[in-house]
Every structure is written in structure tokens, then in C-alpha cells.
Short mmCIF file of C-alpha atoms and ligand atoms in Angstrom, two decimals:
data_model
loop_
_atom_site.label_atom_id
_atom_site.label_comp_id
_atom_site.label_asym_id
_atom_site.label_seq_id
_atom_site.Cartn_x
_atom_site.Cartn_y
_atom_site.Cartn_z
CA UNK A 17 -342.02 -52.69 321.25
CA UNK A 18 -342.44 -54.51 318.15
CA UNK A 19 -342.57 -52.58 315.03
CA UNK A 20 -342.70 -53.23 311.05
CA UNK A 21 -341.47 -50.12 308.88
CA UNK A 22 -343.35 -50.54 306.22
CA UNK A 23 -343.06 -47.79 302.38
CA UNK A 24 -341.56 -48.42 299.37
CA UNK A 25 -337.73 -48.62 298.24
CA UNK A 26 -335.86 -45.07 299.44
CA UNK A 27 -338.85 -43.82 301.13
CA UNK A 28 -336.04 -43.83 304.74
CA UNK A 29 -337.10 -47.28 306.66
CA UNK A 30 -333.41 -47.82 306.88
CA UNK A 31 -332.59 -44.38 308.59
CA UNK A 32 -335.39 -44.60 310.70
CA UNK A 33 -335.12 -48.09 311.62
CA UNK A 34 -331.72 -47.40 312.69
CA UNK A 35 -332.17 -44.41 314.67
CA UNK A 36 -335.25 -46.12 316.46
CA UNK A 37 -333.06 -49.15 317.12
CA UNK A 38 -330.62 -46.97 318.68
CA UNK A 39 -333.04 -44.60 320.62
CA UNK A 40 -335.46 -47.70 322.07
CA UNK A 41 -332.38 -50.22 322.38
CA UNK A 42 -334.00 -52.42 320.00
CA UNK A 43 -332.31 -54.75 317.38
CA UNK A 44 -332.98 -53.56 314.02
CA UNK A 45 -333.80 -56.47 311.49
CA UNK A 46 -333.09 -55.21 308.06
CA UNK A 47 -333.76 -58.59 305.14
CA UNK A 48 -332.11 -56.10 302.78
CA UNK A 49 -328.86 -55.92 305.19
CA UNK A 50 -328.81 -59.56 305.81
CA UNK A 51 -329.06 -60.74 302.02
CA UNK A 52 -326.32 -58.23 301.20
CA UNK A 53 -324.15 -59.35 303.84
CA UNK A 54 -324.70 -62.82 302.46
CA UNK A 55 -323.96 -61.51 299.23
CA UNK A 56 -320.68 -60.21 300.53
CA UNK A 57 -319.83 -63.37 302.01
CA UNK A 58 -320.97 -65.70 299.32
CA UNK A 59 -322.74 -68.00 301.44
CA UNK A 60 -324.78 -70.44 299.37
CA UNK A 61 -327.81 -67.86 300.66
CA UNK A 62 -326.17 -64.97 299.42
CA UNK A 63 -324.97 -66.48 295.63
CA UNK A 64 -328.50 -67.89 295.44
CA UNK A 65 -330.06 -63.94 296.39
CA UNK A 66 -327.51 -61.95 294.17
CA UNK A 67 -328.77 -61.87 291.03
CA UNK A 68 -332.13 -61.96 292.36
CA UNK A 69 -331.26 -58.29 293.81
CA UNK A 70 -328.95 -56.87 291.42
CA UNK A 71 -332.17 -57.11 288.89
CA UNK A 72 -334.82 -55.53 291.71
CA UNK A 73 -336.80 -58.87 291.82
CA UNK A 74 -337.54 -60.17 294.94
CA UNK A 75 -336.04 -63.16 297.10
CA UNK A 76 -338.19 -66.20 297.47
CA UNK A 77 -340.86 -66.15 300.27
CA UNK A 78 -339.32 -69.31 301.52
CA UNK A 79 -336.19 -67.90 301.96
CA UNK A 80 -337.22 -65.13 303.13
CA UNK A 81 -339.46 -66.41 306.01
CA UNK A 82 -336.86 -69.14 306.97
CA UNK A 83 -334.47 -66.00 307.57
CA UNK A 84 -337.46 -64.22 309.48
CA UNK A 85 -337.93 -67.24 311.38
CA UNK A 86 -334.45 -67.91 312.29
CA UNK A 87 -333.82 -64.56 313.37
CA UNK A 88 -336.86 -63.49 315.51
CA UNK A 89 -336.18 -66.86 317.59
CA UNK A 90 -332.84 -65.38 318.85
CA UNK A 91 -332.38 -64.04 322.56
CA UNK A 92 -332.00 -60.45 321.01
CA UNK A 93 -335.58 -60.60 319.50
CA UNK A 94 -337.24 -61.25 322.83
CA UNK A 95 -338.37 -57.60 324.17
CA UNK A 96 -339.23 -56.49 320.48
CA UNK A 97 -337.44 -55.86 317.38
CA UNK A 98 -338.04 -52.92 314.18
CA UNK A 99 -338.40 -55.03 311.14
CA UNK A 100 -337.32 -53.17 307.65
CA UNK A 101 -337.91 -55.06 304.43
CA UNK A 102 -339.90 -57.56 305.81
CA UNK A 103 -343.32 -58.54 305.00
CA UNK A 104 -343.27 -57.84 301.52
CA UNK A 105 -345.93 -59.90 300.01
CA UNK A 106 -348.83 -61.56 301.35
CA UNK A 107 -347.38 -65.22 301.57
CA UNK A 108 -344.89 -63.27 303.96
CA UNK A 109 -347.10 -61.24 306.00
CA UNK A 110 -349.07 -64.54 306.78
CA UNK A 111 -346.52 -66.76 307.28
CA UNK A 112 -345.13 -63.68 309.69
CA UNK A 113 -348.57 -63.89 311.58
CA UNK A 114 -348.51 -67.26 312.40
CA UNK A 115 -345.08 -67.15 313.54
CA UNK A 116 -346.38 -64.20 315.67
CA UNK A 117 -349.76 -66.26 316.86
CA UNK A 118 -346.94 -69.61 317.84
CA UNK A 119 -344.85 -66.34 319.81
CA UNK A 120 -347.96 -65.29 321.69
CA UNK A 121 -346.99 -61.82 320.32
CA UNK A 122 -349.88 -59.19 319.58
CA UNK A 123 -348.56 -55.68 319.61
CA UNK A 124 -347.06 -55.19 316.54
CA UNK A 125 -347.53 -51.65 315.04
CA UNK A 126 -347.16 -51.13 311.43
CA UNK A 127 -345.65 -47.85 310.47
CA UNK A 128 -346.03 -46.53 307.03
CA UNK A 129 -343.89 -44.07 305.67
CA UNK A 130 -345.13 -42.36 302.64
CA UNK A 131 -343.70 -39.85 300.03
CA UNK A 132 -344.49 -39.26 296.14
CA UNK A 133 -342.67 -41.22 293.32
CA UNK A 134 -340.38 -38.27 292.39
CA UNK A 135 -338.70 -37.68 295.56
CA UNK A 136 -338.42 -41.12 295.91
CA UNK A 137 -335.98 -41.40 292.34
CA UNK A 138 -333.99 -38.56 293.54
CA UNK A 139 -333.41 -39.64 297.27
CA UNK A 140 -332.39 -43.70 295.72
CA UNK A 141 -330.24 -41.95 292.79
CA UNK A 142 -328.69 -39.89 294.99
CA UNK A 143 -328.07 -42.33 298.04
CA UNK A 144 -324.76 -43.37 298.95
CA UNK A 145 -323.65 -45.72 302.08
CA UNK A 146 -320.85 -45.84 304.51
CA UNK A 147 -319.30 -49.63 304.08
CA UNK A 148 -317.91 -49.48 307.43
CA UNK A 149 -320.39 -48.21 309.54
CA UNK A 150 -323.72 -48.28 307.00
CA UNK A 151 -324.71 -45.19 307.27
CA UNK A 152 -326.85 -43.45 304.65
CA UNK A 153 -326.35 -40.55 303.15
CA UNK A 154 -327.16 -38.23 300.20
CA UNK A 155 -324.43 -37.35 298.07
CA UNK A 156 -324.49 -33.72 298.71
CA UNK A 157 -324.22 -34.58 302.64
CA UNK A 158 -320.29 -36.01 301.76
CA UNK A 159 -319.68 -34.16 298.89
CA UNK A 160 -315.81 -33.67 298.96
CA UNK A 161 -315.37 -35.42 302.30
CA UNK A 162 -312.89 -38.44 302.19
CA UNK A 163 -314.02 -39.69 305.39
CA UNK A 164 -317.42 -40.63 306.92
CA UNK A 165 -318.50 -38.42 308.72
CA UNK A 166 -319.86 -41.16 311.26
CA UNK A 167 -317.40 -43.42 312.07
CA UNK A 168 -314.25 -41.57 310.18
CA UNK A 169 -313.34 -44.70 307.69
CA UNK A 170 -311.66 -43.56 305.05
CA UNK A 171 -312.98 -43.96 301.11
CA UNK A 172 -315.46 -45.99 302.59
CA UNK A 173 -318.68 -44.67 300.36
CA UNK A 174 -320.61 -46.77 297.46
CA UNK A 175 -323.75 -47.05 295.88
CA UNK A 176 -325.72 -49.63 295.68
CA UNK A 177 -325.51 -52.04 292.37
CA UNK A 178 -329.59 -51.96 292.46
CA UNK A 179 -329.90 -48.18 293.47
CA UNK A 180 -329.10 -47.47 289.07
CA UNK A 181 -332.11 -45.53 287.29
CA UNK A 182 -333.91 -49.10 285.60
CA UNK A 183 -333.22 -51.38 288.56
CA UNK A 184 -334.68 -48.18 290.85
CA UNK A 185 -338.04 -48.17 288.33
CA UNK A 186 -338.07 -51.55 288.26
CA UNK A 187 -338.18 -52.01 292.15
CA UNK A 188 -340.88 -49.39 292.38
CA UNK A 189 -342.78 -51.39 290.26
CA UNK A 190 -342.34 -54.45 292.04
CA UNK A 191 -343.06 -52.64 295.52
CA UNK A 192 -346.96 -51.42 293.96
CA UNK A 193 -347.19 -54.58 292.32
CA UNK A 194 -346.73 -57.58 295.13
CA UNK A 195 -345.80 -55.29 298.22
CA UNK A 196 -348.53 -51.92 298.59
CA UNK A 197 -351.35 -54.42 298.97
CA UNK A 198 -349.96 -56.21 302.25
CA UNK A 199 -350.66 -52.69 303.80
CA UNK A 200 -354.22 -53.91 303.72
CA UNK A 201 -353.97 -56.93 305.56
CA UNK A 202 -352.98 -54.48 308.60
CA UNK A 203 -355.39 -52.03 307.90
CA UNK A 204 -358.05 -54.61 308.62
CA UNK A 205 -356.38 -55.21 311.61
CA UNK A 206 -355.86 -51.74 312.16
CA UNK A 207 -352.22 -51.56 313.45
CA UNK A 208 -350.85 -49.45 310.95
CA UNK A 209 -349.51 -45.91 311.42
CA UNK A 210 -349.16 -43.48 308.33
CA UNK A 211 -346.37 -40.95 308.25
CA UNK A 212 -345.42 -38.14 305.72
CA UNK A 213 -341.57 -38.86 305.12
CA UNK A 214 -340.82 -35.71 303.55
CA UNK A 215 -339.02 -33.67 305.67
CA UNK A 216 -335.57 -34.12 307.59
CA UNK A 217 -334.61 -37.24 309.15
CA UNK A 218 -335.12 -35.19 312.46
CA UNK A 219 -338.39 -34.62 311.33
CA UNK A 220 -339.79 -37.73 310.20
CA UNK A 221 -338.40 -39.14 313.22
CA UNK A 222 -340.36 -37.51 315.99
CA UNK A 223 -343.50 -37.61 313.76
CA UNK A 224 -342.63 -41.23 314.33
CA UNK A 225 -342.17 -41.35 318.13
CA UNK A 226 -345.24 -39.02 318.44
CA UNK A 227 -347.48 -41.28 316.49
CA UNK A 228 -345.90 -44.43 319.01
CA UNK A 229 -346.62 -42.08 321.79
CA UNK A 230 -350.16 -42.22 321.22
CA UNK A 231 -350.66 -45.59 320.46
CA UNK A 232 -348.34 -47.02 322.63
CA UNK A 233 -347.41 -44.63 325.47
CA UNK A 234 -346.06 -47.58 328.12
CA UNK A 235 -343.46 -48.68 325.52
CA UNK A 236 -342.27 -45.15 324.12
CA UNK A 237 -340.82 -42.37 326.62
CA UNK A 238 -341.13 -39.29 324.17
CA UNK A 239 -338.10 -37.85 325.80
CA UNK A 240 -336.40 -40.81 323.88
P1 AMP B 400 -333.88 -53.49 300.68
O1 AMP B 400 -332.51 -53.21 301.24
O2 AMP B 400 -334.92 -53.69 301.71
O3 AMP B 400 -334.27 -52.49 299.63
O4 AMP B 400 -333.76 -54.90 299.93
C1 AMP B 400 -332.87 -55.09 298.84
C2 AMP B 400 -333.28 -56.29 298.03
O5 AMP B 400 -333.23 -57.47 298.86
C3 AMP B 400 -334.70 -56.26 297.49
O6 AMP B 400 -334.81 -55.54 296.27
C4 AMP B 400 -334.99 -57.76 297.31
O7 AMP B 400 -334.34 -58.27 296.16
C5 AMP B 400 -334.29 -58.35 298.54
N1 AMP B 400 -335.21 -58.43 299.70
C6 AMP B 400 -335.09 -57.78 300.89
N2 AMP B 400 -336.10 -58.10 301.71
C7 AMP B 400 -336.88 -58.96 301.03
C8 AMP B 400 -338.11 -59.63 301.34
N3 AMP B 400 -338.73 -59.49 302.52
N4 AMP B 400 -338.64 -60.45 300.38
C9 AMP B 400 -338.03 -60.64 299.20
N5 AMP B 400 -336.88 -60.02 298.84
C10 AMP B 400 -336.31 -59.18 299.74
#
């Protein structure tokens, strides 16, 4: 199965994406996660993407479809793969199909997760991440806990440098602006899957798998 989790900044492609990964035995491809761990390193990708990210702009499409590229020709990208983060402007999402037309690969769904604006602010204000293990959560989920709750690494939460109030706006703005209107490029192709993404992550997740279910019932066991 070959998916794209499409919806703006802290709408949950992360938590889904990862929990899909897990449950399909899939590689999860996140182009956020791979610039920050860049970052992290300072490899001449990563000093060249930092301030780039710490201001909510985005990465050039050249860099970003070289990455793309480089990673969907490994072994672990054969059966499929969940992509998070990535198409996020049109230049992308073309570049993306040819590599796709080259790959002989046609089944790719597109799965939009939607919420409003507001709940968006609070859930990116509010999110926190295990450094260890990478696991979101909201701050009232470890509120006075010293220890993930996941993997048990100690002091091991932060926030991320762009998840502050202006950066937040900022990459909202940037999502409507060059991102939103990719959706349409898969509409015409009709591949794309709307779901609400209010709701637990339990929740949003098996409106997920249902939605798969239907539209791909070979690939998806809904026992999964
Ligand atoms: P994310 O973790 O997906 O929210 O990505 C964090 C930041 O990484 C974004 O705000 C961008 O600066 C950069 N980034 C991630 N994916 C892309 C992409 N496909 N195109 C351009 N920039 C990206």
C-alpha cells in the first residue's frame, strides 16, 4: 500500500503515519523527520534547511525531491511506503508523479485529514515530543511524568523551535498558500480520501483503515 497523508501542520499525519506504519509494516517517510535529523546532525543538508524551518518557510523543491527520490529508491520502499510532509507544492507533487510513472507505481491513495484552524493552534501549542523514541504527545498527556511513557527515557520531552505561536501562524499560512491547492491535482485524479481528525487518535485511526478498507480491501485487513 502506498499512501500520502496529506492536512495541514498539527492536523496528526505524524501520529497516524506512525501508527499505520506500525499496523501495515510499512516504512513511514516523514521530510519533516529527515530534515530535523539533518538538522541535528549538521550535515551540509541539515545547516542549509535550519533556518529555513525554524522561520516556517519551506525547504527548496529541489531538495526536497532529491530526498524523495533518494529515499523511495531504497529496498524498504518496495511494497509501499506512508509519505508525511511530502508533496507540498505543485513542483513536488509533479516531480513525485513522474518518479511514480518511471516506478510503474499507480495505487497511491491520498488521505486528507481535516480539522478547523482553532484546534489546530491548540493541538501545535500544546504538542510536545519524546527525543528518544518520537512520540507525540499533548502536554496534559505527561503532565508531571519524568519519563515517557513509551519507551521510559528519562527528561526526554521538547517542543519544537517552529511549534511557537508566530512560526505556528506563519506555517498555516504557508500550508493554504503553496500546499491546500496540491489537494486538487489528486482530486482530478480522484485518489484522495477525506477524514474528520477530530476525535481521539483511536478514532481517527480506524476512520482511516475503514476508508482504506473500501477503497483498497486486498491491501488492508480491517482486523489490522
Ligand atoms: P513537518 O514536520 O512536516 O511539519 O515539517 C517541518 C518543516 O520541514 C516544514 O515547516 C518545512 O520547513 C520543512 N519541510 C518538511 N517537508 C517539506 C517539504 N515536502 N517541502 C518543503 N519543506 C518541507
Amino acid at each position: 500500500m502506498r499512501l500520502i497523508l496529506f492536512g495541514s501542520p498539527g492536523v496528526g499525519k505524524g501520529t497516524q503515519a506512525k501508527i499505520l506504519s506500525s499496523k501495515l509494516n510499512i516504512p513511514h517517510i516523514s521530510t519533516g523527520d529527515i530534515l530535523r535529523l539533518a538538522v541535528r546532525e549538521q550535515t551540509p543538508l541539515g545547516i542549509k534547511a535550519q533556518e529555513v524551518m525554524a522561520s516556517g518557510e519551506l525547504v527548496s523543491d529541489d531538495i526536497m525531491i532529491g530526498i524523495i527520490k533518494y529515499t523511495l529508491e531504497q529496498d524498504k520502499c518496495a511494497k509501499g511506503f506512508i509519505l508525511d510532509g511530502f508533496p507540498r507544492t505543485h513542483e513536488q507533487a509533479h516531480a513525485f508523479d513522474d518518479m511514480l510513472e518511471k516506478m510503474n507505481i499507480h495505487d497511491v491513495y491520498v488521505v486528507n485529514l481535516t480539522a478547523n484552524e482553532n484546534e489546530i493552534i491548540t493541538r501545535l501549542t500544546n504538542r510536545r515530543a519524546c527525543k528518544e523514541c518520537k512520540t507525540i504527545f499533548s502536554v496534559s498527556e505527561i503532565k508531571g511524568l519524568s519519563k515517557c511513557p513509551k519507551c521510559g527515557t528519562e527528561d526526554s520531552f521538547y517542543q519544537r523551535s517552529d511549534d511557537t505561536e508566530d512560526v505556528i501562524r506563519h506555517r498555516l499560512d504557508v500550508f493554504k498558500e503553496s500546499t491546500q491547492p496540491v489537494l486538487r491535482h489528486y482530486t482530478v485524479k480522484k485518489k484522495v480520501i477525506t477524514i474528520d481528525a477530530l476525535g481521539t487518535v483511536d478514532e481517527v485511526y480506524d476512520r482511516i483503515l475503514k476508508a482504506l478498507n473500501n477503497v483498497a480491501p486486498d491491501e488492508i485487513s480491517i482486523s489490522a
